[in-house]
């Protein structure tokens, strides 16, 4: 199987027919401490569920950019969880099917053999979905897996999953067959598109192709068009780290919630120091004004330093 990070521009391999490991939906709720909300924690569905152009009925998104027709469903390769458990053993209990908030998962489909525009058929009713774009990892993965590098590691390994638009609605359930029935962009796998999106971001020739690639989601296509027009790269820091982008520790969980508090404390400390310094300098000026200097400016400077030291000791010790 091709490596996600060494994929060339050659034609992507075809995925083998498979069955859905699960079908899941979730409700928006608080994700960890603080005010961040998400529907990433999804529960498995029992029996058939109805899939519309907006997604599975009953599934929710925390805000509009997580939904829409280009992002009706999120698919993730169930095989990736084995790799995550090996790589992050202290969080292994969190890396289980459904952990990435996917609606559907299958074993044989991954980012090397799934291409933009692929049309997949699911179940006996012939529900049709089309691959639209890679999932862009965000800081909520850090909270979900209690692992501060989850979002960036997901992006760099390109084990992101992808979004699907629904071409033919219907009912699906876990155990349904999923198979590729049509491919229009054999050279543009999810992994390769992700490479241009996050790493090889100044590849002008690739940007020209991707900005007009048939089947690519509007949001990602616009990213490529803007990059091509301005020659500027978008900032990924907040998406990957959120409110902890400047303060989070390299490993662990909790700094994301304390980032804002750290800033607030630093502001208060700075203001306190400046206020104390102002009081001391004010007293220094007052005391210097009552002195009758006869010496040179050097003598005056020495006297000012001595007065400052005395006042500082009185104020702070």
CSV table of C-alpha atoms in Angstrom, one decimal:
chain,number,residue,atom,x,y,z
A,1,UNK,CA,0.0,0.0,0.0
A,2,UNK,CA,1.4,3.5,-0.9
A,3,UNK,CA,2.8,5.6,1.9
A,4,UNK,CA,0.8,8.7,2.7
A,5,UNK,CA,3.8,10.9,2.7
A,6,UNK,CA,5.8,9.7,-0.3
A,7,UNK,CA,3.0,9.5,-2.8
A,8,UNK,CA,4.0,10.6,-6.3
A,9,UNK,CA,2.0,12.2,-9.1
A,10,UNK,CA,1.2,8.8,-10.6
A,11,UNK,CA,-2.3,7.4,-10.8
A,12,UNK,CA,-3.7,6.4,-7.5
A,13,UNK,CA,-4.5,2.7,-6.8
A,14,UNK,CA,-8.0,1.6,-6.7
A,15,UNK,CA,-9.5,0.7,-3.3
A,16,UNK,CA,-11.0,-2.7,-2.9
A,17,UNK,CA,-14.7,-3.1,-2.2
A,18,UNK,CA,-15.4,-3.0,1.6
A,19,UNK,CA,-18.2,-2.8,4.1
A,20,UNK,CA,-18.9,0.1,6.5
A,21,UNK,CA,-17.4,-0.5,9.9
A,22,UNK,CA,-19.9,1.9,11.4
A,23,UNK,CA,-22.3,4.7,10.8
A,24,UNK,CA,-22.3,7.4,13.4
A,25,UNK,CA,-24.1,10.7,14.3
A,26,UNK,CA,-23.5,13.2,17.1
A,27,UNK,CA,-25.0,16.2,18.9
A,28,UNK,CA,-23.3,19.5,19.6
A,29,UNK,CA,-22.0,19.7,23.1
A,30,UNK,CA,-19.2,21.1,25.2
A,31,UNK,CA,-15.8,19.6,24.4
A,32,UNK,CA,-13.6,19.6,27.5
A,33,UNK,CA,-13.4,22.6,29.9
A,34,UNK,CA,-14.3,26.0,28.7
A,35,UNK,CA,-16.8,27.2,26.0
A,36,UNK,CA,-15.6,25.2,23.0
A,37,UNK,CA,-18.4,23.1,21.5
A,38,UNK,CA,-18.3,20.3,19.0
A,39,UNK,CA,-20.2,17.3,17.6
A,40,UNK,CA,-17.1,15.2,17.2
A,41,UNK,CA,-18.2,12.7,19.8
A,42,UNK,CA,-20.6,10.6,17.7
A,43,UNK,CA,-22.5,7.5,18.7
A,44,UNK,CA,-23.0,4.4,16.5
A,45,UNK,CA,-26.4,4.1,14.8
A,46,UNK,CA,-28.4,1.0,15.1
A,47,UNK,CA,-30.2,0.0,12.0
A,48,UNK,CA,-30.8,2.1,8.9
A,49,UNK,CA,-30.4,5.9,8.9
A,50,UNK,CA,-31.5,8.4,6.2
A,51,UNK,CA,-28.8,10.2,4.3
A,52,UNK,CA,-29.8,13.5,2.6
A,53,UNK,CA,-27.8,16.1,0.7
A,54,UNK,CA,-27.1,17.8,4.0
A,55,UNK,CA,-25.9,14.6,5.7
A,56,UNK,CA,-27.4,12.0,8.0
A,57,UNK,CA,-30.6,13.0,9.6
A,58,UNK,CA,-29.9,13.7,13.3
A,59,UNK,CA,-26.3,14.6,12.9
A,60,UNK,CA,-25.2,18.1,14.0
A,61,UNK,CA,-22.3,20.4,13.4
A,62,UNK,CA,-21.0,23.0,15.8
A,63,UNK,CA,-21.0,25.8,13.1
A,64,UNK,CA,-21.7,26.2,9.4
A,65,UNK,CA,-18.2,25.6,8.1
A,66,UNK,CA,-18.4,22.0,9.4
A,67,UNK,CA,-21.4,21.2,7.3
A,68,UNK,CA,-23.0,22.0,3.9
A,69,UNK,CA,-23.4,19.9,0.9
A,70,UNK,CA,-19.7,19.6,0.2
A,71,UNK,CA,-19.3,18.3,3.8
A,72,UNK,CA,-22.4,16.2,4.2
A,73,UNK,CA,-20.5,13.2,5.5
A,74,UNK,CA,-17.0,12.6,6.9
A,75,UNK,CA,-15.3,9.3,6.1
A,76,UNK,CA,-12.2,8.0,7.9
A,77,UNK,CA,-10.0,4.9,7.4
A,78,UNK,CA,-10.6,2.6,10.4
A,79,UNK,CA,-7.2,1.1,9.8
A,80,UNK,CA,-5.5,4.4,10.9
A,81,UNK,CA,-6.6,3.9,14.5
A,82,UNK,CA,-4.1,1.0,14.8
A,83,UNK,CA,-1.3,3.3,13.8
A,84,UNK,CA,-2.4,6.0,16.2
A,85,UNK,CA,-2.5,3.6,19.1
A,86,UNK,CA,1.1,2.5,18.4
A,87,UNK,CA,2.3,6.1,18.0
A,88,UNK,CA,0.5,7.6,21.0
A,89,UNK,CA,0.3,4.7,23.5
A,90,UNK,CA,-0.6,6.9,26.5
A,91,UNK,CA,-3.7,8.0,24.7
A,92,UNK,CA,-4.4,4.6,23.0
A,93,UNK,CA,-7.8,4.2,24.8
A,94,UNK,CA,-9.1,7.3,22.9
A,95,UNK,CA,-8.1,6.2,19.4
A,96,UNK,CA,-11.0,4.0,18.5
A,97,UNK,CA,-13.4,3.9,15.6
A,98,UNK,CA,-15.4,7.1,15.7
A,99,UNK,CA,-12.7,9.0,17.5
A,100,UNK,CA,-12.2,11.5,14.6
A,101,UNK,CA,-15.9,12.3,14.5
A,102,UNK,CA,-16.4,10.4,11.2
A,103,UNK,CA,-19.9,9.5,10.0
A,104,UNK,CA,-18.7,6.4,8.2
A,105,UNK,CA,-15.6,4.4,8.2
A,106,UNK,CA,-14.2,1.5,6.2
A,107,UNK,CA,-10.9,-0.5,6.3
A,108,UNK,CA,-9.7,-0.4,2.7
A,109,UNK,CA,-10.3,3.2,1.7
A,110,UNK,CA,-7.6,5.6,2.7
A,111,UNK,CA,-6.0,8.9,1.6
A,112,UNK,CA,-3.7,7.2,-1.0
A,113,UNK,CA,-6.4,5.4,-2.9
A,114,UNK,CA,-9.3,7.8,-2.6
A,115,UNK,CA,-9.4,10.7,-5.1
A,116,UNK,CA,-11.2,14.0,-5.4
A,117,UNK,CA,-14.4,13.4,-7.4
A,118,UNK,CA,-14.6,9.6,-6.7
A,119,UNK,CA,-18.1,8.4,-6.8
A,120,UNK,CA,-18.9,5.7,-4.2
A,121,UNK,CA,-22.0,3.5,-4.0
A,122,UNK,CA,-23.2,2.5,-0.5
A,123,UNK,CA,-25.7,-0.2,0.4
A,124,UNK,CA,-28.4,-2.1,-1.3
A,125,UNK,CA,-30.4,1.1,-2.1
A,126,UNK,CA,-27.5,2.4,-4.1
A,127,UNK,CA,-26.8,5.6,-2.2
A,128,UNK,CA,-24.3,7.6,-4.1
A,129,UNK,CA,-21.7,9.9,-2.6
A,130,UNK,CA,-18.8,11.9,-4.1
A,131,UNK,CA,-15.4,12.7,-2.5
A,132,UNK,CA,-15.1,16.5,-2.2
A,133,UNK,CA,-12.1,17.5,-0.2
A,134,UNK,CA,-9.6,16.5,2.6
A,135,UNK,CA,-10.7,17.2,6.1
A,136,UNK,CA,-8.6,20.1,7.5
A,137,UNK,CA,-7.6,19.2,11.1
A,138,UNK,CA,-8.4,21.7,13.8
A,139,UNK,CA,-7.5,22.3,17.4
A,140,UNK,CA,-10.6,20.4,18.6
A,141,UNK,CA,-8.7,17.2,17.9
A,142,UNK,CA,-6.2,18.2,20.6
A,143,UNK,CA,-9.1,18.3,23.1
A,144,UNK,CA,-10.8,15.2,21.8
A,145,UNK,CA,-7.6,13.1,22.2
A,146,UNK,CA,-6.2,15.0,25.2
A,147,UNK,CA,-3.0,15.3,23.2
A,148,UNK,CA,-1.7,18.7,22.3
A,149,UNK,CA,-0.1,17.6,19.0
A,150,UNK,CA,-3.1,15.7,17.6
A,151,UNK,CA,-4.1,18.3,15.0
A,152,UNK,CA,-0.6,18.9,13.6
A,153,UNK,CA,0.3,15.2,13.7
A,154,UNK,CA,-3.0,14.4,11.8
A,155,UNK,CA,-2.1,16.9,9.2
A,156,UNK,CA,1.6,16.0,8.8
A,157,UNK,CA,0.8,12.3,8.5
A,158,UNK,CA,-2.1,13.1,6.2
A,159,UNK,CA,-4.3,10.7,8.1
A,160,UNK,CA,-7.1,13.2,7.9
A,161,UNK,CA,-10.1,11.5,6.4
A,162,UNK,CA,-12.2,13.3,3.8
A,163,UNK,CA,-15.6,14.8,3.1
A,164,UNK,CA,-18.4,13.5,0.9
A,165,UNK,CA,-21.2,15.2,-0.9
A,166,UNK,CA,-24.4,13.1,-1.4
A,167,UNK,CA,-25.5,12.7,-5.0
A,168,UNK,CA,-28.3,10.2,-4.4
A,169,UNK,CA,-29.9,10.2,-1.0
A,170,UNK,CA,-31.2,7.0,0.7
A,171,UNK,CA,-30.7,4.7,3.7
A,172,UNK,CA,-27.5,3.2,4.9
A,173,UNK,CA,-26.3,1.1,7.9
A,174,UNK,CA,-23.2,-0.5,9.3
A,175,UNK,CA,-22.2,-3.5,7.3
A,176,UNK,CA,-23.4,-2.1,4.0
A,177,UNK,CA,-21.1,-2.6,1.1
A,178,UNK,CA,-19.1,0.5,-0.1
A,179,UNK,CA,-17.4,0.5,-3.5
A,180,UNK,CA,-15.9,2.9,-6.0
A,181,UNK,CA,-17.9,3.1,-9.2
A,182,UNK,CA,-16.4,6.1,-11.0
A,183,UNK,CA,-13.1,8.0,-10.9
A,184,UNK,CA,-12.5,11.4,-12.7
A,185,UNK,CA,-9.2,12.6,-11.1
A,186,UNK,CA,-7.0,9.5,-10.8
A,187,UNK,CA,-3.9,11.7,-10.1
A,188,UNK,CA,-5.4,13.7,-7.3
A,189,UNK,CA,-5.7,11.5,-4.3
A,190,UNK,CA,-6.7,13.0,-0.9
A,191,UNK,CA,-3.1,12.6,0.3
A,192,UNK,CA,-1.7,14.4,-2.7
A,193,UNK,CA,-4.2,17.3,-2.4
A,194,UNK,CA,-3.4,17.5,1.3
A,195,UNK,CA,0.3,17.8,0.4
A,196,UNK,CA,-0.4,20.9,-1.7
A,197,UNK,CA,-2.8,22.3,0.8
A,198,UNK,CA,-0.5,22.1,3.8
A,199,UNK,CA,3.1,21.6,2.7
A,200,UNK,CA,4.0,22.3,-0.9
A,201,UNK,CA,2.0,25.5,-0.8
A,202,UNK,CA,3.8,27.5,-3.4
A,203,UNK,CA,3.5,24.9,-6.2
A,204,UNK,CA,2.1,27.2,-8.8
A,205,UNK,CA,1.4,24.5,-11.4
A,206,UNK,CA,-0.5,22.4,-8.9
A,207,UNK,CA,-2.4,25.4,-7.7
A,208,UNK,CA,-3.5,26.1,-11.3
A,209,UNK,CA,-4.9,22.6,-11.7
A,210,UNK,CA,-6.5,22.4,-8.3
A,211,UNK,CA,-8.2,25.7,-8.5
A,212,UNK,CA,-10.3,24.3,-11.3
A,213,UNK,CA,-10.3,20.6,-10.4
A,214,UNK,CA,-13.7,19.0,-11.1
A,215,UNK,CA,-15.4,17.8,-8.0
A,216,UNK,CA,-13.2,19.7,-5.5
A,217,UNK,CA,-15.2,21.4,-2.7
A,218,UNK,CA,-15.8,25.1,-3.1
A,219,UNK,CA,-14.1,26.1,0.1
A,220,UNK,CA,-10.8,24.3,-0.7
A,221,UNK,CA,-10.9,25.4,-4.4
A,222,UNK,CA,-11.2,29.0,-3.2
A,223,UNK,CA,-8.2,28.5,-0.9
A,224,UNK,CA,-6.2,27.5,-4.0
A,225,UNK,CA,-7.5,30.3,-6.2
A,226,UNK,CA,-6.7,32.9,-3.6
A,227,UNK,CA,-3.2,31.5,-3.0
A,228,UNK,CA,-2.7,31.6,-6.8
A,229,UNK,CA,-3.9,35.2,-7.2
A,230,UNK,CA,-2.1,36.7,-4.2
A,231,UNK,CA,1.0,34.4,-3.9
A,232,UNK,CA,0.3,34.5,-0.2
A,233,UNK,CA,-0.1,31.5,2.2
A,234,UNK,CA,-2.9,31.4,4.7
A,235,UNK,CA,-2.1,31.2,8.4
A,236,UNK,CA,-2.7,27.7,9.8
A,237,UNK,CA,-1.7,28.4,13.4
A,238,UNK,CA,-5.1,29.2,14.9
A,239,UNK,CA,-6.9,26.3,13.0
A,240,UNK,CA,-4.4,23.9,14.4
A,241,UNK,CA,-3.9,25.2,17.9
A,242,UNK,CA,-6.9,27.5,18.6
A,243,UNK,CA,-6.8,29.6,21.7
A,244,UNK,CA,-3.6,27.7,22.8
A,245,UNK,CA,-1.6,28.7,19.7
A,246,UNK,CA,0.9,30.8,21.7
A,247,UNK,CA,0.8,29.2,25.1
A,248,UNK,CA,0.2,25.4,24.8
A,249,UNK,CA,2.8,23.0,26.1
A,250,UNK,CA,4.4,20.5,23.7
A,251,UNK,CA,2.6,17.6,25.2
A,252,UNK,CA,-0.3,17.1,27.5
A,253,UNK,CA,-3.7,18.5,27.9
A,254,UNK,CA,-5.0,21.6,29.8
A,255,UNK,CA,-2.9,24.4,28.4
A,256,UNK,CA,-5.6,25.0,25.8
A,257,UNK,CA,-8.0,26.0,28.5
A,258,UNK,CA,-5.5,28.1,30.4
A,259,UNK,CA,-4.1,30.0,27.5
A,260,UNK,CA,-6.4,33.0,27.9
A,261,UNK,CA,-5.9,33.0,31.6
A,262,UNK,CA,-2.1,33.1,31.2
A,263,UNK,CA,-2.5,36.2,28.9
A,264,UNK,CA,-4.7,37.9,31.5
A,265,UNK,CA,-2.3,37.2,34.3
A,266,UNK,CA,0.6,38.5,32.3
A,267,UNK,CA,-1.3,41.7,31.5
A,268,UNK,CA,-2.1,42.2,35.2
A,269,UNK,CA,1.6,41.6,36.2
A,270,UNK,CA,2.8,44.0,33.6
A,271,UNK,CA,0.4,46.7,34.6
A,272,UNK,CA,1.3,46.1,38.3
A,273,UNK,CA,5.0,46.5,37.6
A,274,UNK,CA,4.5,49.6,35.5
A,275,UNK,CA,2.3,51.2,38.2
A,276,UNK,CA,4.8,50.4,40.9
A,277,UNK,CA,7.6,51.8,38.8
A,278,UNK,CA,5.6,55.0,38.2
A,279,UNK,CA,5.1,55.5,42.0
A,280,UNK,CA,8.8,55.0,42.7
A,281,UNK,CA,9.9,57.4,39.9
A,282,UNK,CA,7.4,60.0,41.1
A,283,UNK,CA,8.9,59.9,44.6
A,284,UNK,CA,12.4,60.1,43.1
A,285,UNK,CA,11.5,63.2,41.1
A,286,UNK,CA,9.9,64.9,44.2
A,287,UNK,CA,13.0,64.2,46.3
A,288,UNK,CA,15.4,65.4,43.6
A,289,UNK,CA,13.5,68.6,43.2
A,290,UNK,CA,14.2,69.6,46.8
A,291,UNK,CA,17.9,69.1,46.5
A,292,UNK,CA,20.3,71.9,45.6
A,293,UNK,CA,22.8,70.5,43.1
A,294,UNK,CA,26.2,72.1,42.8
A,295,UNK,CA,28.1,69.3,41.0
A,296,UNK,CA,28.3,68.1,37.4
A,297,UNK,CA,25.6,66.1,35.6
A,298,UNK,CA,27.5,63.0,36.6
A,299,UNK,CA,27.1,63.9,40.2
A,300,UNK,CA,23.4,64.5,39.6
A,301,UNK,CA,23.0,61.1,37.9
A,302,UNK,CA,24.8,59.3,40.8
A,303,UNK,CA,22.5,61.1,43.3
A,304,UNK,CA,19.4,60.1,41.2
A,305,UNK,CA,20.4,56.4,41.3
A,306,UNK,CA,21.0,56.5,45.1
A,307,UNK,CA,17.6,58.2,45.7
A,308,UNK,CA,16.0,55.6,43.4
A,309,UNK,CA,17.5,52.7,45.3
A,310,UNK,CA,16.3,54.2,48.6
A,311,UNK,CA,12.8,54.8,47.4
A,312,UNK,CA,12.6,51.3,45.8
A,313,UNK,CA,13.6,49.7,49.0
A,314,UNK,CA,11.0,51.6,50.9
A,315,UNK,CA,8.2,50.7,48.4
A,316,UNK,CA,9.0,47.1,47.6
A,317,UNK,CA,10.9,45.5,50.6
